[in-house]
Amino acid sequence: MIALVGCGGSASDVQVASSTNGTAPAAAAVASTPVVPATDVVSQFLDLVRRGGTDSGASTLLTSKAQSELQRIGRTVQPIGSPDARFTVTRSEMVPSDPNAALVHSVWAEPGPEGTTIESQVVWAVQKEANQWRISGLAMEFEGEPQPMIVNFEDGNRMAALLADVEGPSESSAELSQAASNPEQIDR
C-alpha cells in the first residue's frame, strides 16, 4: 500500500496591467488555476488507486518530492486492495501551525470473508504545492494495533524499509538495493 507525508509551498502568478500610456497600473489580475479542495484531491487519488494500473495518473496527485522518492526507490502507486473496495472522504482540517498543510480523513472499506466488510481509518497528509493540494503521506489504523502505521511518501528510505517489512522475506535486501538503484527495471 502506498500513501505520503511532506512539505510544500504555495505560489500564484500576478499580472499587473498598465494604462495605454504606460505611466500607471490600471488593474491587477490574479492569473491562477482554481485550487481544488484537499478533499477532492484525496478522492481523485483514491479513485485512481482503486482502479489500479501503473499509468492510472494517481502519482500526479503526490507532492513532487514524493514522486521523486517513489521513482528513486523503484516504486509506483499501486492499488491498495481489491477493485471492489470503496472509500469515503469524511472531512478535512487545516494544520494550525501551517496554512499550507491539511489532514484529510477517510474510510477505506474492503470486502471481507463471508460477505463482511473490513474498514480502515486513513488520514492523508496534504501540502499546498504550486498553489494546488498534493498528497505527501498517510496514517492508517489497523484493528488490534495500538499505533497507526505512518507512511511518509517523501522519505524513500523509510518507505522502502516499511514495504520490505510488509512484503516479508520473499525479497532479499540485495533485490531491494538493486531495485532502488535501477527503478526502471521494476514495476510494482
Tab-separated table of C-alpha atoms in Angstrom:
chain	number	residue	atom	x	y	z
A	1	MET	CA	0.000	0.000	0.000
A	2	ILE	CA	1.273	3.457	-0.816
A	3	ALA	CA	0.500	6.993	0.517
A	4	LEU	CA	2.551	10.131	1.603
A	5	VAL	CA	3.685	12.934	4.082
A	6	GLY	CA	5.879	16.021	3.420
A	7	CYS	CA	6.034	19.745	2.861
A	8	GLY	CA	5.422	22.146	0.035
A	9	GLY	CA	4.842	25.768	-0.677
A	10	SER	CA	2.337	27.896	-2.472
A	11	ALA	CA	2.684	30.319	-5.299
A	12	SER	CA	0.458	32.418	-7.501
A	13	ASP	CA	1.093	34.424	-10.609
A	14	VAL	CA	0.133	38.079	-10.531
A	15	GLN	CA	-0.066	40.205	-13.637
A	16	VAL	CA	-0.320	43.972	-13.493
A	17	ALA	CA	-1.877	45.699	-16.465
A	18	SER	CA	-0.809	49.233	-17.255
A	19	SER	CA	-2.721	52.082	-18.832
A	20	THR	CA	-2.380	52.732	-22.535
A	21	ASN	CA	0.282	55.378	-21.973
A	22	GLY	CA	2.263	53.027	-19.690
A	23	THR	CA	2.501	55.519	-16.809
A	24	ALA	CA	0.444	53.781	-14.097
A	25	PRO	CA	-1.007	50.401	-13.325
A	26	ALA	CA	-4.619	50.182	-14.426
A	27	ALA	CA	-5.591	46.860	-12.835
A	28	ALA	CA	-4.188	43.849	-11.105
A	29	ALA	CA	-5.393	40.407	-12.032
A	30	VAL	CA	-4.547	37.105	-10.500
A	31	ALA	CA	-3.823	34.533	-13.166
A	32	SER	CA	-4.011	31.188	-11.452
A	33	THR	CA	-5.753	27.882	-11.689
A	34	PRO	CA	-8.583	27.463	-9.190
A	35	VAL	CA	-7.448	25.488	-6.161
A	36	VAL	CA	-9.110	22.077	-5.994
A	37	PRO	CA	-10.165	21.358	-2.383
A	38	ALA	CA	-7.899	18.953	-0.477
A	39	THR	CA	-10.812	16.534	-0.010
A	40	ASP	CA	-11.348	16.379	-3.781
A	41	VAL	CA	-7.652	15.690	-4.428
A	42	VAL	CA	-7.716	12.766	-1.973
A	43	SER	CA	-10.967	11.472	-3.532
A	44	GLN	CA	-9.424	11.633	-7.011
A	45	PHE	CA	-6.276	9.884	-5.771
A	46	LEU	CA	-8.222	7.093	-4.067
A	47	ASP	CA	-10.409	6.550	-7.112
A	48	LEU	CA	-7.362	6.314	-9.392
A	49	VAL	CA	-5.577	3.956	-6.979
A	50	ARG	CA	-8.702	1.813	-6.591
A	51	ARG	CA	-8.930	1.419	-10.367
A	52	GLY	CA	-5.237	0.486	-10.480
A	53	GLY	CA	-2.633	0.310	-13.186
A	54	THR	CA	0.800	1.881	-13.354
A	55	ASP	CA	-0.467	4.559	-15.725
A	56	SER	CA	-3.510	5.482	-13.617
A	57	GLY	CA	-2.231	9.029	-13.080
A	58	ALA	CA	-2.516	8.742	-9.293
A	59	SER	CA	1.135	9.693	-8.823
A	60	THR	CA	0.481	13.156	-10.282
A	61	LEU	CA	-1.543	13.924	-7.153
A	62	LEU	CA	1.504	13.373	-4.944
A	63	THR	CA	3.957	16.088	-3.982
A	64	SER	CA	6.963	16.486	-6.272
A	65	LYS	CA	9.222	15.160	-3.505
A	66	ALA	CA	7.012	12.082	-3.051
A	67	GLN	CA	7.021	11.390	-6.794
A	68	SER	CA	10.803	11.714	-6.830
A	69	GLU	CA	11.247	9.387	-3.840
A	70	LEU	CA	8.944	6.724	-5.305
A	71	GLN	CA	10.921	6.830	-8.526
A	72	ARG	CA	14.221	6.672	-6.629
A	73	ILE	CA	13.222	3.513	-4.726
A	74	GLY	CA	11.685	1.916	-7.804
A	75	ARG	CA	8.061	2.001	-6.718
A	76	THR	CA	4.852	3.126	-8.321
A	77	VAL	CA	1.462	3.872	-6.810
A	78	GLN	CA	-0.363	0.542	-6.673
A	79	PRO	CA	-3.902	-0.484	-5.781
A	80	ILE	CA	-4.414	-0.735	-2.042
A	81	GLY	CA	-6.870	-3.607	-2.238
A	82	SER	CA	-9.487	-5.098	-4.484
A	83	PRO	CA	-11.286	-3.239	-7.283
A	84	ASP	CA	-14.445	-3.703	-5.190
A	85	ALA	CA	-13.011	-1.542	-2.411
A	86	ARG	CA	-14.879	1.625	-1.502
A	87	PHE	CA	-13.740	4.802	0.123
A	88	THR	CA	-15.420	7.728	1.778
A	89	VAL	CA	-13.667	11.028	2.378
A	90	THR	CA	-15.240	12.318	5.567
A	91	ARG	CA	-13.616	15.658	6.355
A	92	SER	CA	-10.606	17.922	6.105
A	93	GLU	CA	-8.901	20.064	8.691
A	94	MET	CA	-6.139	22.610	8.354
A	95	VAL	CA	-2.937	22.090	10.331
A	96	PRO	CA	-2.980	25.031	12.782
A	97	SER	CA	0.771	25.645	12.632
A	98	ASP	CA	0.983	25.522	8.807
A	99	PRO	CA	-1.519	27.252	6.490
A	100	ASN	CA	-0.203	25.159	3.575
A	101	ALA	CA	-0.925	21.800	5.219
A	102	ALA	CA	-4.141	19.894	5.832
A	103	LEU	CA	-5.259	16.493	7.073
A	104	VAL	CA	-7.964	14.699	5.105
A	105	HIS	CA	-9.849	11.915	6.878
A	106	SER	CA	-11.245	8.912	5.028
A	107	VAL	CA	-12.574	5.398	5.470
A	108	TRP	CA	-11.338	2.601	3.176
A	109	ALA	CA	-13.726	-0.389	3.026
A	110	GLU	CA	-12.719	-3.789	1.596
A	111	PRO	CA	-14.926	-6.821	1.073
A	112	GLY	CA	-14.022	-9.365	3.745
A	113	PRO	CA	-14.642	-13.066	4.174
A	114	GLU	CA	-18.209	-14.362	4.083
A	115	GLY	CA	-19.717	-11.062	2.954
A	116	THR	CA	-18.248	-8.948	5.731
A	117	THR	CA	-16.649	-5.554	5.234
A	118	ILE	CA	-13.270	-4.571	6.642
A	119	GLU	CA	-12.934	-0.831	7.265
A	120	SER	CA	-9.761	1.148	7.916
A	121	GLN	CA	-9.469	4.763	9.002
A	122	VAL	CA	-6.927	6.637	6.885
A	123	VAL	CA	-5.747	10.215	7.437
A	124	TRP	CA	-3.961	11.768	4.463
A	125	ALA	CA	-1.342	14.495	4.825
A	126	VAL	CA	-1.668	17.044	2.042
A	127	GLN	CA	0.517	20.030	1.262
A	128	LYS	CA	-0.007	23.042	-0.958
A	129	GLU	CA	2.498	22.866	-3.779
A	130	ALA	CA	2.398	25.305	-6.709
A	131	ASN	CA	-0.949	26.509	-5.299
A	132	GLN	CA	-2.515	23.025	-5.530
A	133	TRP	CA	-3.062	20.382	-2.866
A	134	ARG	CA	-0.823	17.337	-3.217
A	135	ILE	CA	-0.564	14.203	-1.062
A	136	SER	CA	2.604	13.672	0.954
A	137	GLY	CA	1.709	10.803	3.284
A	138	LEU	CA	-0.835	8.955	5.374
A	139	ALA	CA	-1.572	7.406	8.719
A	140	MET	CA	-3.680	4.247	8.777
A	141	GLU	CA	-5.234	2.466	11.732
A	142	PHE	CA	-5.459	-1.324	11.830
A	143	GLU	CA	-7.771	-3.262	14.103
A	144	GLY	CA	-5.863	-4.704	17.040
A	145	GLU	CA	-2.840	-2.442	16.551
A	146	PRO	CA	-2.216	0.204	19.235
A	147	GLN	CA	-0.453	2.658	16.899
A	148	PRO	CA	-1.338	3.723	13.361
A	149	MET	CA	1.011	2.915	10.509
A	150	ILE	CA	2.507	6.163	9.210
A	151	VAL	CA	3.799	6.326	5.651
A	152	ASN	CA	5.775	9.382	4.602
A	153	PHE	CA	5.964	9.286	0.818
A	154	GLU	CA	8.692	11.914	0.943
A	155	ASP	CA	11.058	9.624	2.891
A	156	GLY	CA	12.010	6.964	0.354
A	157	ASN	CA	14.423	5.070	2.615
A	158	ARG	CA	11.834	4.689	5.371
A	159	MET	CA	9.149	3.794	2.839
A	160	ALA	CA	11.351	1.096	1.254
A	161	ALA	CA	12.069	-0.390	4.701
A	162	LEU	CA	8.374	-0.347	5.606
A	163	LEU	CA	7.390	-2.011	2.340
A	164	ALA	CA	10.113	-4.644	2.792
A	165	ASP	CA	8.669	-5.441	6.238
A	166	VAL	CA	5.137	-5.662	4.819
A	167	GLU	CA	6.194	-7.807	1.854
A	168	GLY	CA	8.114	-10.183	4.086
A	169	PRO	CA	11.258	-12.175	3.481
A	170	SER	CA	10.428	-13.100	-0.129
A	171	GLU	CA	12.589	-10.223	-1.367
A	172	SER	CA	16.158	-10.096	-0.195
A	173	SER	CA	17.834	-6.844	0.716
A	174	ALA	CA	20.081	-7.308	-2.321
A	175	GLU	CA	16.993	-7.337	-4.560
A	176	LEU	CA	15.649	-4.230	-2.824
A	177	SER	CA	19.006	-2.468	-3.207
A	178	GLN	CA	19.102	-3.368	-6.885
A	179	ALA	CA	15.533	-2.117	-7.313
A	180	ALA	CA	16.376	1.160	-5.569
A	181	SER	CA	19.358	1.750	-7.850
A	182	ASN	CA	17.583	0.610	-11.036
A	183	PRO	CA	13.959	1.800	-10.754
A	184	GLU	CA	13.344	1.378	-14.489
A	185	GLN	CA	13.765	-2.402	-14.110
A	186	ILE	CA	10.970	-2.847	-11.596
A	187	ASP	CA	7.260	-2.212	-11.899
A	188	ARG	CA	5.215	-2.847	-8.785
